[in-house]
Amino acid sequence: MLSRDSQVIIVGGGVFGLSTALWLARDGYKNITIYDRCAFDTNFYDPSGGCDGASADINKVFRMAYADKVEYQKLAIEARNIWLEWTERIKTSLPSELPDGLTPEDKLLHVCGSYFLAEGTKLPAYYSDSLATMEKTAPEFRKMQFLKAGKDNAAEEARLGKFGSKWLEKYHVIDKINNGNTTGFIDIQAGITVADKACVFARFLCEQAGVKFVLGERQGKVAHLIIENTTTTQKIAKGIKTCDGISHFGDLIIVAAGSWTASIIPEAHKTVEATAGTVMFIDIPKERQDLYYQGGGFPISKQGRLKFGFRGRKFTNYQDHPTQPDLRISTPRTKYTNNPIDTVPLYGLSRMKKVILQGFPELAEFGFTDSRLCWYTDSPDNDFVIDYVPNYSGSLFICTGGSHTSGHGFKFLPILGRHVKNQLERVPDQFTAAWQWRVAEQGKPNNGILEGERGHREMSRVKMADTLTGLGNDFKMTDLAAVAEDVKTATNISSQASRL
């Protein structure tokens, strides 16, 4: 039975692990230890410093629009308030009062607005439902959302103009994309979170609350769970064995390892799947201040880095399961894994080139300077999976999932742990049914989880771009005609693979 004195082991120091630990510790749980293979105490969640989990990033989308899922909308609004409180606390702190990796100048939430944009002239149902739900349940926030459809937007522009000229500039920043054949809305109460800085601060809050951390490639990386079979059907997770050969025992094991979760819990291979989104970066030189505070996918960082992401198609990488014989699962492959990769699928890269050249031609001279595969954790239905793993006698808990981590998970860092705690303590709330353990079922969409390695998304069957080393041609900007041919080639290859 879980109690405040229970030894709690959390595998994973990203958003799910941090938020869970923080809410448990603040409620009096005394013995919480987070294990992670990344040395967050020295690399500060910097994605260029050896961190490759989805939480380690320069920025993430913050949105509150959730169509008819009003509970997620409410949770995002509640999280927003805490993000602003955290940002204000950092701003008013002395440097000596902050952890390494943070300064009073660091903002965790930038309320810079967020676009919801689609091709064509018809507003997608998800967008119209989001606006309608906001109107009914949070009308003050609905007043900060502005439609942009076709050419006749005079009324919305007049309404937006009351908030300042900078918002009118942002309203038109996407005018050239898809030759103007777009529809959607801008939410000026949304924006981005600075992910790496936010994780540094959350880890700091955890330590203040008494949470312990064991970090590093050997002492923090899990080799396997320590399992005791009690009957033919029931087991108990007794602890973890790390890659330094040391066994660590606990009363409850929480696996919050993102896209590595199924690698640790074999039973989860039909519950969550690791899929990679395509992320590209353009570094703007310091002397080009005219391009600072502008750009496309995400706002420019203090270091001059622009981030662009594509997840219209995400990719899998099937490998042997590390502990379960005769099981193949999708496993993250990054710049820092044993089999490193420094390129991305050509399909996603080519589509990003097309949008950038249409909407932001001033960036063409720079080309891409870096890339990343961002590994998401797909569940069958985009909801999180936060529940006890069946047949482990209440000793093993899974905490991950949600198809769209950038837009669906990270924003909840300040508040998610409160509801994780409810599920751990078996206190039903509005998320219990949605987050329960489940597996993909034949005959349902399942986010492609049952496609397996013969699916068209498997990276071994996908055309990859030239490697970034030496700035391969695929990473350079070319004219739109050449990009269109790249898109056609990549699409044809994917189509052929899907028929195999």
PDB file of N, CA and C in Angstrom, residues 25 38 52 63 65 73 96 104 130 175 192 221 237 264 277 285 294 325 350 379 402 410 413 419 437 472 483:
ATOM      1  N   ALA A  25       6.278  15.105  -3.594  1.00  0.00           N
ATOM      2  CA  ALA A  25       7.148  15.603  -2.520  1.00  0.00           C
ATOM      3  C   ALA A  25       6.476  16.731  -1.743  1.00  0.00           C
ATOM      4  N   CYS A  38      20.696  10.949 -18.549  1.00  0.00           N
ATOM      5  CA  CYS A  38      21.267  12.249 -18.923  1.00  0.00           C
ATOM      6  C   CYS A  38      21.761  12.991 -17.685  1.00  0.00           C
ATOM      7  N   ASP A  52      18.666  14.088 -25.308  1.00  0.00           N
ATOM      8  CA  ASP A  52      17.885  13.744 -26.499  1.00  0.00           C
ATOM      9  C   ASP A  52      16.460  13.314 -26.188  1.00  0.00           C
ATOM     10  N   ARG A  63      -0.279  26.066 -25.901  1.00  0.00           N
ATOM     11  CA  ARG A  63      -1.604  26.369 -26.448  1.00  0.00           C
ATOM     12  C   ARG A  63      -2.660  25.969 -25.426  1.00  0.00           C
ATOM     13  N   ALA A  65      -6.067  25.633 -26.858  1.00  0.00           N
ATOM     14  CA  ALA A  65      -7.155  25.180 -27.719  1.00  0.00           C
ATOM     15  C   ALA A  65      -7.162  23.655 -27.785  1.00  0.00           C
ATOM     16  N   GLN A  73      -8.380  21.837 -21.908  1.00  0.00           N
ATOM     17  CA  GLN A  73      -8.346  23.293 -22.039  1.00  0.00           C
ATOM     18  C   GLN A  73      -8.225  23.952 -20.668  1.00  0.00           C
ATOM     19  N   SER A  96      22.079  34.514  -7.068  1.00  0.00           N
ATOM     20  CA  SER A  96      22.498  33.515  -6.083  1.00  0.00           C
ATOM     21  C   SER A  96      21.350  32.645  -5.596  1.00  0.00           C
ATOM     22  N   PRO A 104      18.169  35.591 -13.768  1.00  0.00           N
ATOM     23  CA  PRO A 104      16.912  36.348 -13.661  1.00  0.00           C
ATOM     24  C   PRO A 104      16.356  36.803 -15.010  1.00  0.00           C
ATOM     25  N   SER A 130     -12.581  24.217 -31.227  1.00  0.00           N
ATOM     26  CA  SER A 130     -11.768  24.881 -30.199  1.00  0.00           C
ATOM     27  C   SER A 130     -12.314  26.265 -29.890  1.00  0.00           C
ATOM     28  N   ASP A 175       1.257  35.299 -44.470  1.00  0.00           N
ATOM     29  CA  ASP A 175       0.468  35.593 -45.662  1.00  0.00           C
ATOM     30  C   ASP A 175       0.937  34.845 -46.911  1.00  0.00           C
ATOM     31  N   ILE A 192       5.103  30.160 -26.358  1.00  0.00           N
ATOM     32  CA  ILE A 192       6.054  29.050 -26.234  1.00  0.00           C
ATOM     33  C   ILE A 192       6.613  29.010 -24.818  1.00  0.00           C
ATOM     34  N   LYS A 221      21.145   5.257 -15.741  1.00  0.00           N
ATOM     35  CA  LYS A 221      20.471   4.541 -16.834  1.00  0.00           C
ATOM     36  C   LYS A 221      20.020   3.165 -16.373  1.00  0.00           C
ATOM     37  N   ALA A 237       7.222  -5.624  -9.231  1.00  0.00           N
ATOM     38  CA  ALA A 237       8.432  -4.884  -9.574  1.00  0.00           C
ATOM     39  C   ALA A 237       9.101  -4.468  -8.273  1.00  0.00           C
ATOM     40  N   ILE A 264      11.602  -0.362 -21.438  1.00  0.00           N
ATOM     41  CA  ILE A 264      11.738  -0.754 -20.039  1.00  0.00           C
ATOM     42  C   ILE A 264      10.592  -1.664 -19.610  1.00  0.00           C
ATOM     43  N   GLY A 277       9.534  12.937 -34.916  1.00  0.00           N
ATOM     44  CA  GLY A 277       9.201  14.098 -35.717  1.00  0.00           C
ATOM     45  C   GLY A 277      10.472  14.740 -36.254  1.00  0.00           C
ATOM     46  N   PRO A 285      23.141  34.852 -37.938  1.00  0.00           N
ATOM     47  CA  PRO A 285      24.333  35.535 -37.414  1.00  0.00           C
ATOM     48  C   PRO A 285      23.970  36.768 -36.590  1.00  0.00           C
ATOM     49  N   GLN A 294      12.137  37.719 -35.475  1.00  0.00           N
ATOM     50  CA  GLN A 294      11.249  37.379 -36.583  1.00  0.00           C
ATOM     51  C   GLN A 294      11.421  35.890 -36.857  1.00  0.00           C
ATOM     52  N   PRO A 325      13.002 -11.305 -25.231  1.00  0.00           N
ATOM     53  CA  PRO A 325      13.326 -12.026 -26.466  1.00  0.00           C
ATOM     54  C   PRO A 325      12.150 -12.042 -27.440  1.00  0.00           C
ATOM     55  N   SER A 350      11.877  18.284 -46.831  1.00  0.00           N
ATOM     56  CA  SER A 350      11.468  18.943 -48.066  1.00  0.00           C
ATOM     57  C   SER A 350      10.208  19.780 -47.863  1.00  0.00           C
ATOM     58  N   SER A 379       0.278   7.312 -28.044  1.00  0.00           N
ATOM     59  CA  SER A 379      -0.679   6.380 -27.473  1.00  0.00           C
ATOM     60  C   SER A 379      -1.739   6.104 -28.535  1.00  0.00           C
ATOM     61  N   GLY A 402       0.504  10.215 -25.156  1.00  0.00           N
ATOM     62  CA  GLY A 402       0.020  11.431 -25.803  1.00  0.00           C
ATOM     63  C   GLY A 402       0.775  11.617 -27.091  1.00  0.00           C
ATOM     64  N   PHE A 410       4.207  19.006 -22.698  1.00  0.00           N
ATOM     65  CA  PHE A 410       5.136  19.862 -21.974  1.00  0.00           C
ATOM     66  C   PHE A 410       4.432  21.023 -21.286  1.00  0.00           C
ATOM     67  N   LEU A 413       3.643  20.844 -17.502  1.00  0.00           N
ATOM     68  CA  LEU A 413       4.694  20.586 -16.505  1.00  0.00           C
ATOM     69  C   LEU A 413       4.326  21.092 -15.104  1.00  0.00           C
ATOM     70  N   HIS A 419      -2.512  15.489 -11.019  1.00  0.00           N
ATOM     71  CA  HIS A 419      -3.425  14.456 -11.489  1.00  0.00           C
ATOM     72  C   HIS A 419      -2.743  13.098 -11.560  1.00  0.00           C
ATOM     73  N   TRP A 437      -4.780   2.407 -18.394  1.00  0.00           N
ATOM     74  CA  TRP A 437      -4.005   1.472 -19.211  1.00  0.00           C
ATOM     75  C   TRP A 437      -4.890   0.927 -20.327  1.00  0.00           C
ATOM     76  N   GLY A 472      25.327  18.760 -46.262  1.00  0.00           N
ATOM     77  CA  GLY A 472      24.891  18.116 -47.486  1.00  0.00           C
ATOM     78  C   GLY A 472      23.870  18.948 -48.236  1.00  0.00           C
ATOM     79  N   VAL A 483      12.576  22.159 -54.688  1.00  0.00           N
ATOM     80  CA  VAL A 483      11.965  21.634 -53.461  1.00  0.00           C
ATOM     81  C   VAL A 483      10.725  20.813 -53.804  1.00  0.00           C
TER      82      VAL A 483
END
